[in-house]
mmCIF file of C-alpha atoms and ligand atoms in Angstrom:
data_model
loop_
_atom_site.group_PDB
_atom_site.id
_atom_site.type_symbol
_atom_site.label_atom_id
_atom_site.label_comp_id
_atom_site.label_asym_id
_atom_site.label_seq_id
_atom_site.Cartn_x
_atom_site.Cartn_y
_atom_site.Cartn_z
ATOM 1 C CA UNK A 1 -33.122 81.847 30.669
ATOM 2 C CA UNK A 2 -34.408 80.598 27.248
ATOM 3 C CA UNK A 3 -32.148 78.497 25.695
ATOM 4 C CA UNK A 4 -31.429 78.762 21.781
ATOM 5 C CA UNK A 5 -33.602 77.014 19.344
ATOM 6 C CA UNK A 6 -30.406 75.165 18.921
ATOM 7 C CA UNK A 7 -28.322 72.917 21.334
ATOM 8 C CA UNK A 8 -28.903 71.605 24.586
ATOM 9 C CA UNK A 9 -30.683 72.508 28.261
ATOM 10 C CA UNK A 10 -27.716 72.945 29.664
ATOM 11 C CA UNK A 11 -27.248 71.036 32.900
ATOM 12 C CA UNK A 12 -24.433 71.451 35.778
ATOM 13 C CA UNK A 13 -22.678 68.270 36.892
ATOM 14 C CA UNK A 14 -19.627 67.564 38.939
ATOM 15 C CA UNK A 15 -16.729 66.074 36.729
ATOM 16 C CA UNK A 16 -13.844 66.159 39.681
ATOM 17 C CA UNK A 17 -14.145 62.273 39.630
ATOM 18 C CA UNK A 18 -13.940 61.764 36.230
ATOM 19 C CA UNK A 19 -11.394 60.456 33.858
ATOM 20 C CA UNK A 20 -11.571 61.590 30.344
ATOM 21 C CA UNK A 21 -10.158 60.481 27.110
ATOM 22 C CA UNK A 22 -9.339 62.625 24.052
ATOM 23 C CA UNK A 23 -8.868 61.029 20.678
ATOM 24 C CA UNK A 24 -8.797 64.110 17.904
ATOM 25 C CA UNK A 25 -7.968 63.801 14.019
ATOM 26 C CA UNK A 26 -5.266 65.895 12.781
ATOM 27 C CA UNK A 27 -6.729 66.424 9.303
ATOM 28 C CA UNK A 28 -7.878 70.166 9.240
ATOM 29 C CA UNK A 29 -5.720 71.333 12.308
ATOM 30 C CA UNK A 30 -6.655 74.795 12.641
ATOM 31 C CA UNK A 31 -10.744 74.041 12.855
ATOM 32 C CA UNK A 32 -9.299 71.270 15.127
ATOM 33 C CA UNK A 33 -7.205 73.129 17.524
ATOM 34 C CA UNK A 34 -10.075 75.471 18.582
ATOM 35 C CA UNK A 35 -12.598 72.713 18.863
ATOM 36 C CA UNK A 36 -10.173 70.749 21.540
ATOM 37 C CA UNK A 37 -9.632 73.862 23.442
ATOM 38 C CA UNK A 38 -12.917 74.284 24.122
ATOM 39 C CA UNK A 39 -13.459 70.818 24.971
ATOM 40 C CA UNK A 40 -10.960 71.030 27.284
ATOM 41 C CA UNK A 41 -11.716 74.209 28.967
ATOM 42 C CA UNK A 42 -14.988 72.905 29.129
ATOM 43 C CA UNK A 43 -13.817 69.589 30.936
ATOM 44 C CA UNK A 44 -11.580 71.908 33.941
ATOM 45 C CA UNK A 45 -14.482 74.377 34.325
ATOM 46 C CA UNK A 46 -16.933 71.549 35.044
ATOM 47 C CA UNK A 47 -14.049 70.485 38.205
ATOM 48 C CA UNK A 48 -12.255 67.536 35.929
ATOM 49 C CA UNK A 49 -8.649 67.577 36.441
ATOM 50 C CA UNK A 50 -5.608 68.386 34.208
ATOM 51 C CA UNK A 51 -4.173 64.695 35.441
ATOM 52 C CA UNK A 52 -7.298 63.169 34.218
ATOM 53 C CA UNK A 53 -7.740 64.633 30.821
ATOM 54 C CA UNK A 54 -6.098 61.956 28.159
ATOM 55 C CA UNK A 55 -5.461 63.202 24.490
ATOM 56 C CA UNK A 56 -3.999 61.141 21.668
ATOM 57 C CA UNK A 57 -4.345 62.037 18.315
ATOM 58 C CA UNK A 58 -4.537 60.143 14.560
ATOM 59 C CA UNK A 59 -4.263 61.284 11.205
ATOM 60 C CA UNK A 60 -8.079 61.537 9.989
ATOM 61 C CA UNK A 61 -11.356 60.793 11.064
ATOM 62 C CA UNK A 62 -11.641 57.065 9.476
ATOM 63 C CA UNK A 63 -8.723 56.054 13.032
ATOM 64 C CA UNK A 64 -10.911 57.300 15.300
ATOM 65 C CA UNK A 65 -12.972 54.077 16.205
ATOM 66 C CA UNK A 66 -10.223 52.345 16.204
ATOM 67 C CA UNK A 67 -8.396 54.900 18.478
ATOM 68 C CA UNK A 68 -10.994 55.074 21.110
ATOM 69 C CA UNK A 69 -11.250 51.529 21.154
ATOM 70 C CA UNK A 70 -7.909 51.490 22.176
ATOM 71 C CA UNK A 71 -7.578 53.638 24.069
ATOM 72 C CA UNK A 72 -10.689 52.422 26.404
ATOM 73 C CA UNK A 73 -9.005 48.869 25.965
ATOM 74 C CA UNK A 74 -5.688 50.117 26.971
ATOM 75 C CA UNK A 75 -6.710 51.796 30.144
ATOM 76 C CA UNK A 76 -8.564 48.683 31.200
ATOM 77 C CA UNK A 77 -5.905 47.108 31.181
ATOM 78 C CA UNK A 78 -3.569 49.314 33.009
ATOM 79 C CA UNK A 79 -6.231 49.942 35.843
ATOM 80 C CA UNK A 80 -6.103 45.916 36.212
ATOM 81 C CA UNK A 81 -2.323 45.477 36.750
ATOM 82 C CA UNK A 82 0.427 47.303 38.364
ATOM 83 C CA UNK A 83 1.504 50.619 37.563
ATOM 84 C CA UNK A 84 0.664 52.954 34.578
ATOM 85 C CA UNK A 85 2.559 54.566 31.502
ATOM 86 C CA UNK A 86 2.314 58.637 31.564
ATOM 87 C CA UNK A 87 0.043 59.769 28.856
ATOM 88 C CA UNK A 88 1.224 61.353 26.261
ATOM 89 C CA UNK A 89 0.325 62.593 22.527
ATOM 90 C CA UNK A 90 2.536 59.478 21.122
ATOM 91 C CA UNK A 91 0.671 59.589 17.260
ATOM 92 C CA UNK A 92 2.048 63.038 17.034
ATOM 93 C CA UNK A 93 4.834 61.287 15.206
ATOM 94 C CA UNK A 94 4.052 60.522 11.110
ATOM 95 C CA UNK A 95 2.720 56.871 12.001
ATOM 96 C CA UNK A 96 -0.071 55.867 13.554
ATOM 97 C CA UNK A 97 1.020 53.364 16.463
ATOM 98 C CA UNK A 98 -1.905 52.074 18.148
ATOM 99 C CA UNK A 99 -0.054 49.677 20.220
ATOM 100 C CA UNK A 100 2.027 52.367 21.031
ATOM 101 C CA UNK A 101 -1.221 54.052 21.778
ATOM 102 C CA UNK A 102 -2.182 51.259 24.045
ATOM 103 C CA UNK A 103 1.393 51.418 26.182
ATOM 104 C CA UNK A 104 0.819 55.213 26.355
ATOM 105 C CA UNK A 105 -2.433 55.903 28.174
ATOM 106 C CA UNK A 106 -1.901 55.816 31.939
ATOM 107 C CA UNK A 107 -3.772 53.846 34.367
ATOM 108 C CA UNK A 108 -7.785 53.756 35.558
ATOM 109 C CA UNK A 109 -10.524 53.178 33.122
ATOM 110 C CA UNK A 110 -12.341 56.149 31.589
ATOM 111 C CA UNK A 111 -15.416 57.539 32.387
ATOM 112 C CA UNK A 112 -16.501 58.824 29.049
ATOM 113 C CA UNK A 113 -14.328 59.505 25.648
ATOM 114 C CA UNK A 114 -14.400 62.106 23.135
ATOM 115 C CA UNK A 115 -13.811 61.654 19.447
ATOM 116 C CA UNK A 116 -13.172 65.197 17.772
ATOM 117 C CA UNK A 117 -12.193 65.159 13.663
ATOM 118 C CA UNK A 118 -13.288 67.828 11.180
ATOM 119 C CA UNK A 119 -14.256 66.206 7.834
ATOM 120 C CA UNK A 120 -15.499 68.651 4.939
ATOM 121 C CA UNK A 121 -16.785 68.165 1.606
ATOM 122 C CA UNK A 122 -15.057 68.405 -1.398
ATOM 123 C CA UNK A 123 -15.264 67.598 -4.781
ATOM 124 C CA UNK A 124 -15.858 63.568 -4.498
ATOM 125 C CA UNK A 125 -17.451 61.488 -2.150
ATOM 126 C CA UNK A 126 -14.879 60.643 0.205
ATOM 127 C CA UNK A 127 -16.532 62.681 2.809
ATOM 128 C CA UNK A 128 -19.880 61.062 2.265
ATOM 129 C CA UNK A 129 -18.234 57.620 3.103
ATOM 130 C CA UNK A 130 -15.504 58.462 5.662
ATOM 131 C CA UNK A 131 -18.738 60.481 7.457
ATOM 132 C CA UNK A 132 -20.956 57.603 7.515
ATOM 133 C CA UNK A 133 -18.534 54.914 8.667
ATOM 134 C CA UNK A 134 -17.242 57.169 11.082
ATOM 135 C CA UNK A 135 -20.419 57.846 12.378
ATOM 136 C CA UNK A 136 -21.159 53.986 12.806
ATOM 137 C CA UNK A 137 -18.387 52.993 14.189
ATOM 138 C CA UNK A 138 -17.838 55.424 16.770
ATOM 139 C CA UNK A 139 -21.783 54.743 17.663
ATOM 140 C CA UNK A 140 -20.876 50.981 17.501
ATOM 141 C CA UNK A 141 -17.682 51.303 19.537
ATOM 142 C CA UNK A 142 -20.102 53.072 22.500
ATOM 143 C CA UNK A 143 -22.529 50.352 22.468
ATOM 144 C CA UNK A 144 -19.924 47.278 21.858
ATOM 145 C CA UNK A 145 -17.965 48.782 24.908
ATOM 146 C CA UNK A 146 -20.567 50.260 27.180
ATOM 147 C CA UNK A 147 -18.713 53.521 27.413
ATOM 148 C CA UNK A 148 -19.870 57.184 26.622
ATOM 149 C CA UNK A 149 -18.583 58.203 23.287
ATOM 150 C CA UNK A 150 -19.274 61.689 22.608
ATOM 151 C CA UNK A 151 -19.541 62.381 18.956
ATOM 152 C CA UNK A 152 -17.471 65.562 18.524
ATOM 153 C CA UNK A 153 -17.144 64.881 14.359
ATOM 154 C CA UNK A 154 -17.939 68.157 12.482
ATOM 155 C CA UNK A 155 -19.062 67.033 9.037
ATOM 156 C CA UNK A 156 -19.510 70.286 6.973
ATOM 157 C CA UNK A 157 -19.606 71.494 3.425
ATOM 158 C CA UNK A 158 -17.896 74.441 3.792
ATOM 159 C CA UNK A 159 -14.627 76.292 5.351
ATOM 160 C CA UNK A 160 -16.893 79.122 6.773
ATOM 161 C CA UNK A 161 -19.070 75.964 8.024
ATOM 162 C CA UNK A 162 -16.033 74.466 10.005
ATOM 163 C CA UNK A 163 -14.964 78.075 11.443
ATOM 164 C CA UNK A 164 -18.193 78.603 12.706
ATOM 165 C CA UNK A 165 -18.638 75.640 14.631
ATOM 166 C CA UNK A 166 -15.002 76.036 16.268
ATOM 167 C CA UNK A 167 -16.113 79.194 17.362
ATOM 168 C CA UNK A 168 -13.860 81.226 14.855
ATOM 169 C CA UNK A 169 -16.414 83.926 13.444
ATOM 170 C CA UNK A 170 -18.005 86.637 15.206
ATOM 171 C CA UNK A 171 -20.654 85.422 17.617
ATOM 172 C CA UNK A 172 -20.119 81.797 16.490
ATOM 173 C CA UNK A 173 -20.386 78.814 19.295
ATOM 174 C CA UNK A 174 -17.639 76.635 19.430
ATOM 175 C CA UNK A 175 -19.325 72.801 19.848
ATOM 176 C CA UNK A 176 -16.259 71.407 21.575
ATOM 177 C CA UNK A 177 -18.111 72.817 25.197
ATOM 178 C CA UNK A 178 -21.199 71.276 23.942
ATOM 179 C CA UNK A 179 -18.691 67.977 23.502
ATOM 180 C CA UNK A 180 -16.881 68.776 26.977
ATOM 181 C CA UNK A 181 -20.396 68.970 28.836
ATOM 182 C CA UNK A 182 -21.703 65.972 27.667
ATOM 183 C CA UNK A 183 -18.687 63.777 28.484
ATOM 184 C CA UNK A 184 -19.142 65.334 32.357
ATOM 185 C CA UNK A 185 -22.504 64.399 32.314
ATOM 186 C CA UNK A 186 -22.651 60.655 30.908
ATOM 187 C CA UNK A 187 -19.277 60.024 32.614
ATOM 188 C CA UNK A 188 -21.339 61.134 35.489
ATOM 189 C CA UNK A 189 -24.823 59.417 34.984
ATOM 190 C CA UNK A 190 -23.106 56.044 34.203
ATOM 191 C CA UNK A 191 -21.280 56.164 37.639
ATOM 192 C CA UNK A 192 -24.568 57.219 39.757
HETATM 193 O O1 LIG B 201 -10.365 63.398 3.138
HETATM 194 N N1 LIG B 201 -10.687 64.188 3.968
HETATM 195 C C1 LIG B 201 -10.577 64.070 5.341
HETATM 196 C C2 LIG B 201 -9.921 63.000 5.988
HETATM 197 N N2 LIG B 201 -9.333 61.999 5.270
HETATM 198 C C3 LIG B 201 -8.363 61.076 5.843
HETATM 199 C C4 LIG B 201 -9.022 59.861 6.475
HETATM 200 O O2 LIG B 201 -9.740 60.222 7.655
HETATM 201 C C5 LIG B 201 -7.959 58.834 6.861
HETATM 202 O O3 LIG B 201 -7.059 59.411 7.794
HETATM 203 C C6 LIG B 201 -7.160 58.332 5.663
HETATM 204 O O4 LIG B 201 -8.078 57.902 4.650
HETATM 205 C C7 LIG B 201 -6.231 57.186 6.011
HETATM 206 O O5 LIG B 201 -6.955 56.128 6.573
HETATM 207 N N3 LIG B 201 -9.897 62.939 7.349
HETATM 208 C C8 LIG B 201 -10.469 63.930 8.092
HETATM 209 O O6 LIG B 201 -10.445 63.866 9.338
HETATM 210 N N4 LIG B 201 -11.087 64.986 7.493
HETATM 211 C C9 LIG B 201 -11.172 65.103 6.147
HETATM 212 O O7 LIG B 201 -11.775 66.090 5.644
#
């Protein structure tokens, strides 16, 4: 089958061993919603289990770095002591607690992470610079921790840019499987 012009060779991989972690902004919520279902469907139909699917969230795309890195840190921890806390959506509530993040996330490391936000442009450039230092940081954060990453930041200059991409428009794709497959396979091809 030829695959689009656009995207990638799509490869199969067995995620039943995995442990994934969700960190998604809540700026832009209903372009966000979409894009984490599909992740997530994505993630069960490639065998990873309900148990082993983490998701916290943050107010906007500038916490994610910071999010994933503790949420990585806080799972490393738990899978080296006793126990573990039940995961939950704890920065739900109107602050952003990342140590309550860290107390939150139950035990065992993860395999691979997933950083979803939705930033789109508007009239200054606070999208060009909360774009950019996202992008860093959640590259750096990969690299400083040795730990898949998967980029899932749309970064769009339009509304009808942001549907499309969550899979809202007639025949559109929504990228969170493209996000969902790639966690399966680095979480899987670091652990070979
Ligand atoms: O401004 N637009 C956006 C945004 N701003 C908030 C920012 O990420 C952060 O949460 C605050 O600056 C507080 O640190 N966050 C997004 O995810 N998408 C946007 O489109």
């Amino acid at each position: 089958m030829a695959s689009s012009l656009k995207g990638p060779t799509p490869q199969q991989h067995d995620g039943s061993a995995l442990r994934i972690g969700i960190v998604h902004a809540r700026w832009n919520s209903t372009i966000i919603e979409p894009l984490l279902k599909g992740t997530k469907d994505k993630l069960l139909a490639c065998g990873v289990k309900e148990k082993n699917i983490v998701v916290e969230s943050v107010p906007g795309s500038w916490e994610l770095p910071i999010a994933v890195k503790s949420m990585y840190s806080a799972s490393q921890v738990q899978a080296s002591s006793a126990g573990g806390g039940s995961a939950g959506d704890l920065l739900a509530s109107s602050t952003t607690d990342l140590t309550a993040l860290s107390s939150s996330t139950a035990s065992a490391p993860f395999d691979a992470i997933i950083a979803i936000g939705v930033l789109i442009k508007g009239e200054t450039m606070h999208f060009e610079y909360i774009s950019d230092a996202v992008s860093h940081g959640l590259m750096r954060t990969q690299l400083d921790l040795g730990i898949p990453v998967i980029f899932g930041v749309l970064t769009v200059l339009s509304d009808e840019q942001a549907k499309a991409r969550a899979g809202l428009l007639s025949g559109s794709h929504n990228h969170g499987e493209d996000w969902g497959s790639a966690a399966v396979e680095l979480g899987v091809k670091r652990g070979a």
